Coordinates of C-alpha atoms in Angstrom, one line a residue:
M1 CA 50.7 9.0 -8.1
G2 CA 52.2 9.7 -11.5
N3 CA 49.9 10.2 -14.5
T4 CA 46.4 9.2 -13.5
E5 CA 43.8 8.6 -16.1
L6 CA 40.4 8.1 -14.6
D7 CA 38.0 6.0 -16.5
L8 CA 34.4 7.1 -16.6
E9 CA 33.0 3.6 -16.3
E10 CA 35.1 3.1 -13.2
L11 CA 33.8 6.4 -11.7
R12 CA 30.3 5.5 -12.5
T13 CA 30.7 2.0 -11.0
F14 CA 32.3 3.4 -7.8
V15 CA 29.4 5.8 -7.4
E16 CA 26.9 2.9 -7.8
V17 CA 28.7 0.8 -5.2
A18 CA 28.9 3.7 -2.8
D19 CA 25.2 4.4 -3.2
A20 CA 24.0 0.8 -3.3
G21 CA 26.1 -0.2 -0.3
G22 CA 27.8 -3.2 -1.8
V23 CA 29.2 -4.8 -5.0
S24 CA 26.2 -7.2 -5.5
P25 CA 23.4 -4.6 -5.6
A26 CA 25.6 -2.3 -7.7
A27 CA 26.3 -5.1 -10.2
L28 CA 22.5 -5.6 -10.4
R29 CA 21.9 -1.9 -11.0
L30 CA 24.6 -1.7 -13.7
G31 CA 23.6 -5.0 -15.3
V32 CA 27.1 -6.5 -15.2
S33 CA 28.7 -9.3 -13.2
K34 CA 30.1 -8.8 -9.6
S35 CA 33.6 -9.6 -10.9
I36 CA 33.5 -6.7 -13.4
V37 CA 32.5 -4.3 -10.6
S38 CA 35.3 -5.6 -8.4
R39 CA 37.9 -5.2 -11.2
R40 CA 36.8 -1.6 -12.0
L41 CA 37.0 -0.7 -8.2
A42 CA 40.4 -2.2 -7.9
R43 CA 41.7 -0.3 -10.9
L44 CA 40.3 3.0 -9.7
E45 CA 41.8 2.6 -6.2
A46 CA 45.1 1.6 -7.9
E47 CA 45.0 4.7 -10.1
L48 CA 44.2 7.0 -7.2
G49 CA 46.5 5.3 -4.7
V50 CA 43.9 5.4 -1.9
Q51 CA 41.4 3.0 -0.5
L52 CA 37.9 4.2 -1.3
L53 CA 35.8 1.4 0.2
A54 CA 36.2 -0.8 3.2
R55 CA 34.8 -4.1 2.3
S56 CA 33.1 -6.5 4.8
T57 CA 30.8 -9.5 4.8
R58 CA 27.9 -7.0 5.0
G59 CA 28.8 -5.0 2.0
A60 CA 31.1 -2.0 1.3
A61 CA 31.4 1.1 3.4
L62 CA 33.0 4.3 2.2
T63 CA 36.3 5.3 3.8
E64 CA 36.8 9.0 4.6
A65 CA 38.6 9.5 1.3
G66 CA 35.9 7.5 -0.5
A67 CA 33.1 9.7 1.0
T68 CA 34.9 12.9 -0.2
F69 CA 35.7 11.3 -3.7
R70 CA 32.1 10.1 -4.2
N71 CA 30.7 13.6 -4.3
Y72 CA 33.2 14.7 -7.0
A73 CA 32.8 11.5 -8.9
A74 CA 28.9 11.7 -9.0
R75 CA 29.2 15.3 -10.1
V76 CA 31.6 14.4 -13.0
C77 CA 29.3 11.5 -14.1
A78 CA 26.2 13.9 -14.1
E79 CA 28.0 16.6 -16.0
I80 CA 29.2 14.1 -18.6
D81 CA 25.6 12.8 -19.0
V82 CA 24.3 16.3 -19.5
A83 CA 27.2 17.0 -22.1
R84 CA 26.5 13.8 -23.9
E85 CA 22.8 14.5 -24.1
T86 CA 23.5 18.0 -25.3
I87 CA 25.6 16.8 -28.3
L88 CA 23.5 13.8 -29.2
P89 CA 21.3 14.1 -32.3
A90 CA 17.9 15.3 -31.4
G91 CA 15.7 12.6 -30.3
D92 CA 18.6 10.1 -29.9
L93 CA 18.6 8.5 -26.4
R94 CA 21.1 6.0 -25.1
G95 CA 22.4 4.7 -21.8
R96 CA 20.2 3.2 -19.0
L97 CA 16.8 4.2 -17.6
R98 CA 15.7 2.6 -14.4
V99 CA 12.0 3.1 -13.6
A100 CA 10.0 2.1 -10.6
A101 CA 6.3 1.6 -11.4
P102 CA 3.3 0.3 -9.4
L103 CA 2.4 -3.3 -9.7
T104 CA -1.3 -2.4 -9.6
F105 CA -2.1 -1.3 -13.2
G106 CA 1.5 -0.6 -14.0
P107 CA 1.9 -3.6 -16.4
T108 CA -1.4 -2.8 -18.1
H109 CA -1.4 1.1 -18.2
F110 CA 2.3 2.2 -18.1
A111 CA 4.1 -0.8 -19.6
P112 CA 2.9 0.0 -23.2
A113 CA 4.4 3.5 -23.0
L114 CA 7.8 2.1 -21.8
A115 CA 7.8 -0.5 -24.6
E116 CA 7.1 2.3 -27.1
M117 CA 10.0 4.3 -25.7
A118 CA 12.3 1.3 -26.1
R119 CA 11.1 0.8 -29.7
R120 CA 11.7 4.4 -30.6
H121 CA 15.2 4.4 -29.0
P122 CA 17.2 1.3 -29.9
Q123 CA 20.3 2.4 -28.0
L124 CA 18.4 2.9 -24.7
H125 CA 18.4 0.1 -22.0
I126 CA 15.2 0.3 -19.9
Q127 CA 14.8 -1.6 -16.6
T128 CA 11.4 -1.4 -15.0
C129 CA 10.6 -2.7 -11.4
Y130 CA 6.9 -3.2 -10.8
S131 CA 6.1 -3.2 -7.2
D132 CA 3.4 -1.7 -4.9
R133 CA 5.8 -1.1 -2.1
F134 CA 7.3 2.5 -1.6
V135 CA 10.6 2.5 -3.5
D136 CA 13.4 4.8 -2.2
L137 CA 14.6 6.2 -5.6
I138 CA 18.0 7.6 -4.4
A139 CA 19.0 4.7 -2.1
E140 CA 17.9 2.0 -4.7
G141 CA 19.3 3.9 -7.7
Y142 CA 16.2 4.6 -9.8
D143 CA 16.2 7.4 -12.4
C144 CA 12.5 8.0 -11.8
A145 CA 9.2 6.4 -10.6
I146 CA 5.6 6.4 -11.7
R147 CA 3.4 7.0 -8.6
V148 CA -0.3 6.9 -8.4
G149 CA -2.6 8.6 -5.7
Y150 CA -1.9 11.6 -3.5
L151 CA 1.7 12.6 -3.4
Q152 CA 3.4 12.9 0.1
D153 CA 5.6 15.8 0.8
S154 CA 9.2 14.9 -0.2
N155 CA 12.3 16.4 -1.7
L156 CA 11.4 14.5 -5.0
I157 CA 10.4 16.5 -8.1
A158 CA 7.1 15.5 -9.5
R159 CA 5.3 16.0 -12.8
R160 CA 1.6 15.1 -13.2
I161 CA 0.8 12.9 -16.2
G162 CA -2.9 12.8 -15.6
P163 CA -5.9 12.6 -13.1
I164 CA -7.2 9.5 -11.5
H165 CA -10.9 9.2 -10.5
G166 CA -12.0 6.8 -7.9
K167 CA -15.0 5.7 -5.7
L168 CA -16.0 3.5 -2.8
V169 CA -17.4 0.2 -3.8
A170 CA -18.9 -3.0 -2.3
S171 CA -20.6 -6.2 -3.5
P172 CA -24.4 -6.3 -3.6
D173 CA -24.2 -9.2 -1.1
Y174 CA -22.2 -7.1 1.4
V175 CA -24.7 -4.2 1.0
K176 CA -27.6 -6.6 1.5
A177 CA -26.0 -8.0 4.7
H178 CA -24.6 -4.9 6.3
G179 CA -26.3 -2.0 4.7
S180 CA -24.7 0.9 2.8
P181 CA -23.0 3.7 4.7
E182 CA -24.6 7.1 4.2
T183 CA -22.1 9.5 5.8
P184 CA -18.3 9.2 6.6
E185 CA -19.2 8.6 10.2
D186 CA -21.1 5.5 9.2
L187 CA -17.8 3.9 7.8
V188 CA -16.7 3.1 11.4
A189 CA -19.3 0.4 11.5
H190 CA -18.1 -1.2 8.3
Q191 CA -15.3 -3.5 7.2
A192 CA -12.9 -1.5 5.1
L193 CA -10.5 -3.3 2.6
M194 CA -7.2 -1.5 2.9
Q195 CA -3.6 -1.5 2.0
G196 CA -2.4 -0.8 5.5
T197 CA -3.5 1.8 8.0
E198 CA -4.1 4.5 5.5
A199 CA -6.7 7.4 5.9
W200 CA -9.4 7.8 3.3
R201 CA -10.0 11.3 1.9
L202 CA -13.6 12.2 0.9
L203 CA -15.2 15.3 -0.4
D204 CA -18.1 17.0 1.4
G205 CA -18.9 19.6 -1.2
D206 CA -15.5 21.5 -1.5
K207 CA -14.3 20.4 1.9
V208 CA -12.0 17.4 2.3
I209 CA -12.8 15.1 5.1
T210 CA -10.3 12.5 6.4
V211 CA -11.6 9.2 7.9
R212 CA -9.6 6.3 9.4
P213 CA -11.6 3.2 8.7
Q214 CA -11.0 -0.3 10.2
G215 CA -10.9 -3.7 8.6
R216 CA -9.6 -7.2 9.0
F217 CA -8.6 -7.8 5.3
K218 CA -5.5 -6.0 4.0
A219 CA -3.4 -6.3 0.9
D220 CA -0.7 -4.2 -0.7
N221 CA -2.1 -4.5 -4.1
G222 CA -5.2 -2.9 -5.6
T223 CA -6.1 -5.9 -7.7
A224 CA -6.3 -8.0 -4.6
L225 CA -8.6 -5.5 -2.9
V226 CA -11.0 -5.5 -5.9
A227 CA -11.2 -9.3 -5.6
A228 CA -11.9 -9.1 -1.9
A229 CA -14.6 -6.5 -2.4
A230 CA -16.2 -8.7 -5.1
A231 CA -16.1 -11.6 -2.6
G232 CA -18.2 -9.5 -0.2
L233 CA -15.6 -8.9 2.4
G234 CA -16.2 -5.1 2.8
I235 CA -15.9 -1.7 1.2
A236 CA -12.9 -0.7 -0.9
Y237 CA -11.7 2.8 -1.9
L238 CA -10.2 2.3 -5.4
P239 CA -9.5 4.0 -8.8
D240 CA -12.2 3.7 -11.4
W241 CA -9.7 1.9 -13.8
L242 CA -9.6 -1.0 -11.4
T243 CA -13.3 -1.3 -10.6
H244 CA -15.2 -0.2 -13.7
E245 CA -15.6 -3.6 -15.3
Y246 CA -16.9 -4.9 -11.9
V247 CA -19.3 -2.0 -11.6
A248 CA -20.4 -2.3 -15.3
S249 CA -21.2 -6.1 -14.7
G250 CA -23.0 -5.3 -11.3
T251 CA -20.4 -7.4 -9.3
L252 CA -19.7 -4.2 -7.4
V253 CA -21.8 -1.2 -6.7
P254 CA -20.8 2.3 -5.8
V255 CA -21.6 3.3 -2.2
M256 CA -21.7 6.7 -0.4
T257 CA -21.6 8.5 -3.6
R258 CA -22.5 11.8 -1.9
Y259 CA -18.9 11.8 -0.5
P260 CA -16.6 10.9 -3.4
P261 CA -12.8 10.7 -3.1
P262 CA -11.1 13.9 -4.4
P263 CA -9.4 13.2 -7.8
A264 CA -5.9 11.8 -7.3
G265 CA -3.1 11.9 -9.9
A266 CA -0.5 9.8 -11.7
Y267 CA 2.9 11.3 -11.6
V268 CA 6.5 10.8 -12.7
V269 CA 8.8 11.7 -9.8
R270 CA 12.6 12.0 -9.9
P271 CA 15.3 12.8 -7.4
P272 CA 16.2 16.5 -7.2
G273 CA 18.9 17.8 -9.6
Q274 CA 19.3 20.9 -11.8
H275 CA 18.8 19.0 -15.2
P276 CA 16.1 16.4 -15.6
A277 CA 17.8 13.9 -17.9
R278 CA 16.3 14.1 -21.4
K279 CA 15.3 10.4 -21.2
I280 CA 13.1 11.3 -18.1
R281 CA 11.5 14.2 -20.0
V282 CA 10.8 12.0 -23.1
L283 CA 9.3 9.3 -20.9
T284 CA 7.1 11.9 -19.1
E285 CA 5.8 13.3 -22.4
L286 CA 5.1 9.8 -23.7
L287 CA 3.2 8.9 -20.5
I288 CA 1.1 12.1 -20.8
E289 CA 0.4 11.1 -24.4
Y290 CA -0.6 7.6 -23.5
C291 CA -2.7 8.6 -20.5
G292 CA -4.6 11.0 -22.7
R293 CA -5.2 8.4 -25.3
S294 CA -6.4 5.6 -23.1
A295 CA -9.5 7.3 -21.7
H296 CA -11.7 4.5 -20.4
P297 CA -15.5 4.4 -20.9
A298 CA -15.8 5.5 -17.3
R299 CA -12.9 8.1 -17.6
A300 CA -10.9 5.5 -15.7
T301 CA -7.4 6.0 -16.9
A302 CA -5.8 9.4 -16.5
A303 CA -7.0 11.8 -19.1

């Protein structure tokens, strides 16, 4: 092979293509054109003298050599990132930060913290994807995600940035027409406004009760569920920061207050690894600070 000088950008590009499963999604993650990604890959393969990726119409699959090399390349890139962070002047952040955030109250509650982070760190490139769907951080190449609710068991590492309080609400018209449930068992007879087939958790004193309500109106976005509740379609189980203005104006009323939802949380989650990147630590601290500052009249935002 002669003298091989491996370029860090080429290594990083190869890892992104391997993880994203193709040149197009990797180019999107890296924020460069597909032709640049293809050129970097071709140079790397030429330098190594082996084929790392088998390209097809469906994307790019790793060859056996590529699969072995990917692990070493990812480790080198991670080590360089840690080394670079260690020698940077304190507080100076650069590179790229990809964040997945919820569409429901992400743009209103978390976007200001991300904007402030970009203002404080002019060398940092921040990409945020706002979506209420469940994002696979590792497969989709995100550095971290902001998640709201009750965390599922997973291999991700989570840091809590604040509590979230919620309640069951319905419109006065709905209550007038269908009555107000008094106990969790009563919910079966009511229309529940839900994201999917989720269970609702309620507190009976210190004990958590799980109920599986039914309903004909579903939406994968909390704002849409608030609108449906206000339109009298049923009972919704939502955070205070979404419902508080509706409750304050009387458009929605709390129901079954003897059985409140247990406090949920807002979290920053990241893929497992020895060193959380300093940019993720900085973002987490900033979000904790913002959540503490934005306490709503109804303690709606995370405190």
